[in-house]
Tab-separated table of C-alpha atoms in Angstrom:
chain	number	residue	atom	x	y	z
A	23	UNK	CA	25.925	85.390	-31.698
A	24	UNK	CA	22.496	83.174	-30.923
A	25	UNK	CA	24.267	81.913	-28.106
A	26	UNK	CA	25.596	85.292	-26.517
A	27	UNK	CA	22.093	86.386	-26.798
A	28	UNK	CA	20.525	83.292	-25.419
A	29	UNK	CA	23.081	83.329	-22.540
A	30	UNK	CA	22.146	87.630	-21.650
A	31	UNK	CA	18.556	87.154	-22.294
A	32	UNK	CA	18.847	84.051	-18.990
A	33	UNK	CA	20.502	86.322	-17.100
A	34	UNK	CA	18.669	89.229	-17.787
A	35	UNK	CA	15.490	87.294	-16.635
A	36	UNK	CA	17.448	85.536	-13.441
A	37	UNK	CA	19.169	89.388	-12.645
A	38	UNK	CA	15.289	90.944	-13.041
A	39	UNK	CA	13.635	88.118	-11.071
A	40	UNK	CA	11.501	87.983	-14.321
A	41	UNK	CA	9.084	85.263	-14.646
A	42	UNK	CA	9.049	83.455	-18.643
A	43	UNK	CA	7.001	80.873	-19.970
A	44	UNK	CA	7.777	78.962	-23.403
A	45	UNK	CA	5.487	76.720	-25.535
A	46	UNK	CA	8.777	74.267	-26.608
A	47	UNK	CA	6.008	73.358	-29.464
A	48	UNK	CA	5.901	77.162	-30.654
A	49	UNK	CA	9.529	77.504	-29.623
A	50	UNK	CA	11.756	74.359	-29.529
A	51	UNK	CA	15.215	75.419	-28.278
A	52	UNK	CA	18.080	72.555	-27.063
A	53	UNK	CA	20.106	75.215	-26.148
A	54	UNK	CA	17.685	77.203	-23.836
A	55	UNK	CA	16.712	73.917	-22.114
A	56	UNK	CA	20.592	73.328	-21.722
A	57	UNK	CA	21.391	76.596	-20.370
A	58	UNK	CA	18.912	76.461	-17.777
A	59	UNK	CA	19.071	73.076	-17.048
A	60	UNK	CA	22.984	73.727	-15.993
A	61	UNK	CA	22.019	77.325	-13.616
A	62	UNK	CA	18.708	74.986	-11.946
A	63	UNK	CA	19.866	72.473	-10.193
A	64	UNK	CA	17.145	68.878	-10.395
A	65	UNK	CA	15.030	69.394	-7.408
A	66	UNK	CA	14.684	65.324	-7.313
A	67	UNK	CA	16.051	62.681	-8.565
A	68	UNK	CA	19.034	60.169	-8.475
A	69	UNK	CA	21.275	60.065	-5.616
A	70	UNK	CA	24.218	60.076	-8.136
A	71	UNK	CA	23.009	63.969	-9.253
A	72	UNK	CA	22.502	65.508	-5.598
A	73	UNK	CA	19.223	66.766	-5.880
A	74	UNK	CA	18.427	69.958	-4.369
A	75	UNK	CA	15.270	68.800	-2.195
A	76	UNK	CA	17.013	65.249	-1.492
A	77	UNK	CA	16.477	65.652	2.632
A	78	UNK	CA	12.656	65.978	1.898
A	79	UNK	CA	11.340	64.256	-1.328
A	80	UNK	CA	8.330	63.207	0.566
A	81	UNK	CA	7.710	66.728	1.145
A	82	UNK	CA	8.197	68.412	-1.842
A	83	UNK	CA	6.508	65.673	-3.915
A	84	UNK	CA	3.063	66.581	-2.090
A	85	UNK	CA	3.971	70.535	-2.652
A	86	UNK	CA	4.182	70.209	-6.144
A	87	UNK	CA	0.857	68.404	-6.645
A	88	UNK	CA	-0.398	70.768	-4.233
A	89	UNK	CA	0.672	73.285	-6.733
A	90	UNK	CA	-0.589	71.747	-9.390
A	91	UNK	CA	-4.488	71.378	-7.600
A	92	UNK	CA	-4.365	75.194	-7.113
A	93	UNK	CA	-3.499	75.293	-10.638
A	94	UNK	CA	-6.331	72.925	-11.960
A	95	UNK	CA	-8.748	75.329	-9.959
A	96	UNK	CA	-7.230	78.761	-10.459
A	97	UNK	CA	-8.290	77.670	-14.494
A	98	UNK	CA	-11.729	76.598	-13.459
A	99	UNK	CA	-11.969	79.592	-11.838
A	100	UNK	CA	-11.596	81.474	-14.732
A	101	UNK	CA	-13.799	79.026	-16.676
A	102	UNK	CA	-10.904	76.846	-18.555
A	103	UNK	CA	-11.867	73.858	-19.577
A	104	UNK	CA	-9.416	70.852	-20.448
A	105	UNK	CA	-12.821	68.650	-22.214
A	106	UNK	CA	-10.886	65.863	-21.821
A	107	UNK	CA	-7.820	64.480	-20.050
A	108	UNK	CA	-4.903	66.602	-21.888
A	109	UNK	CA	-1.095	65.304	-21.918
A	110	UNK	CA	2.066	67.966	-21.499
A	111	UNK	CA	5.330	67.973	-20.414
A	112	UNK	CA	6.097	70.627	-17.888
A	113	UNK	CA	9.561	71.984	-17.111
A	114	UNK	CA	9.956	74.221	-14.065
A	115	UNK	CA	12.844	76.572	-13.194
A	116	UNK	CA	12.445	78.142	-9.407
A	117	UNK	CA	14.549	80.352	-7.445
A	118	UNK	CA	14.972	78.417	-4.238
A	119	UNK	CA	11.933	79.965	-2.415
A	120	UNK	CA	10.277	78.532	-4.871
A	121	UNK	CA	9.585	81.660	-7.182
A	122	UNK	CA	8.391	80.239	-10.449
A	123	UNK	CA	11.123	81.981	-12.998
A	124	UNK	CA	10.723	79.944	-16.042
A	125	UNK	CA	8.273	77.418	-17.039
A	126	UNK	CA	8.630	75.253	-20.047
A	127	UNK	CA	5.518	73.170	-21.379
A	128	UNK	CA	4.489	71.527	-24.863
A	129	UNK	CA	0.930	69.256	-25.310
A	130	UNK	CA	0.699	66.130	-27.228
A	131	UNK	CA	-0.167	67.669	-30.592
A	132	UNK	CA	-3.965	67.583	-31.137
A	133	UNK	CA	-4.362	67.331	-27.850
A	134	UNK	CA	-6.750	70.423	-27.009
A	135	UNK	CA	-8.731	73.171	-29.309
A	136	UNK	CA	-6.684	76.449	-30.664
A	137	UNK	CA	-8.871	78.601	-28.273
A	138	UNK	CA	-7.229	76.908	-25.229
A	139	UNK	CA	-3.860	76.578	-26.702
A	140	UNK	CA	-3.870	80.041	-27.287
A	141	UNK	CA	-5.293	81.052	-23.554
A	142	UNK	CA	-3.322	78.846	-22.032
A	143	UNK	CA	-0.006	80.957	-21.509
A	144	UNK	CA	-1.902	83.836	-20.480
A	145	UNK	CA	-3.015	81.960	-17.430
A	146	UNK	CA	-0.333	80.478	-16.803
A	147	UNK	CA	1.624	83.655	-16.915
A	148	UNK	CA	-0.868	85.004	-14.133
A	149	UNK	CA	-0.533	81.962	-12.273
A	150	UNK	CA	2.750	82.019	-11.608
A	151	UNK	CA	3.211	85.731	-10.698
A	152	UNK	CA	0.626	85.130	-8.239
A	153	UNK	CA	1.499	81.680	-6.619
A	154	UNK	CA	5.159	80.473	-5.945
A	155	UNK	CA	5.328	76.956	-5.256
A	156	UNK	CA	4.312	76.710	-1.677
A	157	UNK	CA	7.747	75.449	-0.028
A	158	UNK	CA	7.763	74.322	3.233
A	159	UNK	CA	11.617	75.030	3.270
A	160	UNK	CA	13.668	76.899	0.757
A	161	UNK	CA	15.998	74.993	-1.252
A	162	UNK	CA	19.658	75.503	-0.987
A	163	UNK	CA	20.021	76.772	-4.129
A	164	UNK	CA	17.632	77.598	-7.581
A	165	UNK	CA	16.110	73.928	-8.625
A	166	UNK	CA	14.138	72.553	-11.340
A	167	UNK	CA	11.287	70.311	-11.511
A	168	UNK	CA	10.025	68.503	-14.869
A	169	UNK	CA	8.313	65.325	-16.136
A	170	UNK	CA	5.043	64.225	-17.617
A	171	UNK	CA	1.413	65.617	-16.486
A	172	UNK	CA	-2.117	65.260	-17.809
A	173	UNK	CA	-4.195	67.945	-16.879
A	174	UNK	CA	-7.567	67.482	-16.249
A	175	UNK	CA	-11.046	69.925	-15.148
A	176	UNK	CA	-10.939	70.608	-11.381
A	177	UNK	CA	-14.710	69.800	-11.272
C-alpha cells in the first residue's frame, strides 16, 4: 500500500508538472530515491550508464554551477546567510528543459542554525519555480543531477 501511494504521488507530481523538495534528513525514503532515480535518467556520468547530457558534459557542468551562483545570490538577496561554509548533498530531478521537478537535499547534521534549516526549503521552493536550470540544449529525455556541495555566502 506505501508503495502504490509512493508510485501515484510521483506521477501525480510528473503528470502536474509539480515542483517537490524533500529534506532526506526530515524524510529519509530508499524507495522515493529509487523510484525517481529509475523515471530520471543520470544527466552525467559513466559511459557504461548513457548519460543523458553525454554529447556536452563540458557544457552542462558550467550550467549547473551557473545555477548554483544564481542560487548562492538569489539567498543573499533575501538576506540568507550560510556563517560558515555548510556541507549537503543535493539530488536533482529535471524534466529535460531543465524544469526543476524534484529536489532532494540533507546537511551534515549540525551543520547550520534551526532558523536557516527551517528557511531553507522555503527558498528553495521559490527558487526553483522561478529559475529552471539554464540549458543550453534540452536533454533527450527527464535527467538527474546529484553529488556533494558546500554552500557558501555569495558576498
Amino acid at each position: 500500500m506505501k508503495k502504490g501511494l509512493l508510485i501515484l504521488a510521483l506521477i501525480w507530481g510528473v503528470s502536474t508538472h509539480a515542483q517537490t523538495i524533500i529534506n532526506l534528513q526530515d524524510n529519509p525514503s530508499l524507495e522515493l530515491i529509487d523510484s525517481l532515480d529509475n523515471a530520471y535518467h543520470p544527466a552525467l556520468g559513466p559511459d557504461s550508464i548513457s548519460p543523458v547530457m553525454s554529447d556536452r558534459q563540458a557544457e552542462f557542468q558550467a550550467e549547473w554551477i551557473d545555477w548554483l551562483t544564481d542560487f548562492a545570490g538569489y539567498l543573499n538577496e533575501r538576506d540568507y546567510r550560510w556563517g560558515t561554509p555548510t556541507r549537503a548533498f543535493v539530488r536533482l530531478y529535471c524534466d529535460p528543459e531543465g524544469k526543476v521537478e524534484y529536489m532532494l537535499y540533507k546537511f551534515k547534521p549540525g551543520s547550520m542554525d534551526e532558523s536557516n534549516y527551517y528557511r531553507f526549503p522555503e527558498l528553495l521552493q521559490g527558487y526553483i519555480k522561478e529559475q529552471p536550470l539554464p540549458l543550453g540544449e534540452p536533454g533527450m529525455l527527464p535527467f538527474s543531477q546529484c553529488g556533494p556541495l558546500t554552500f557558501v555566502d555569495a558576498n
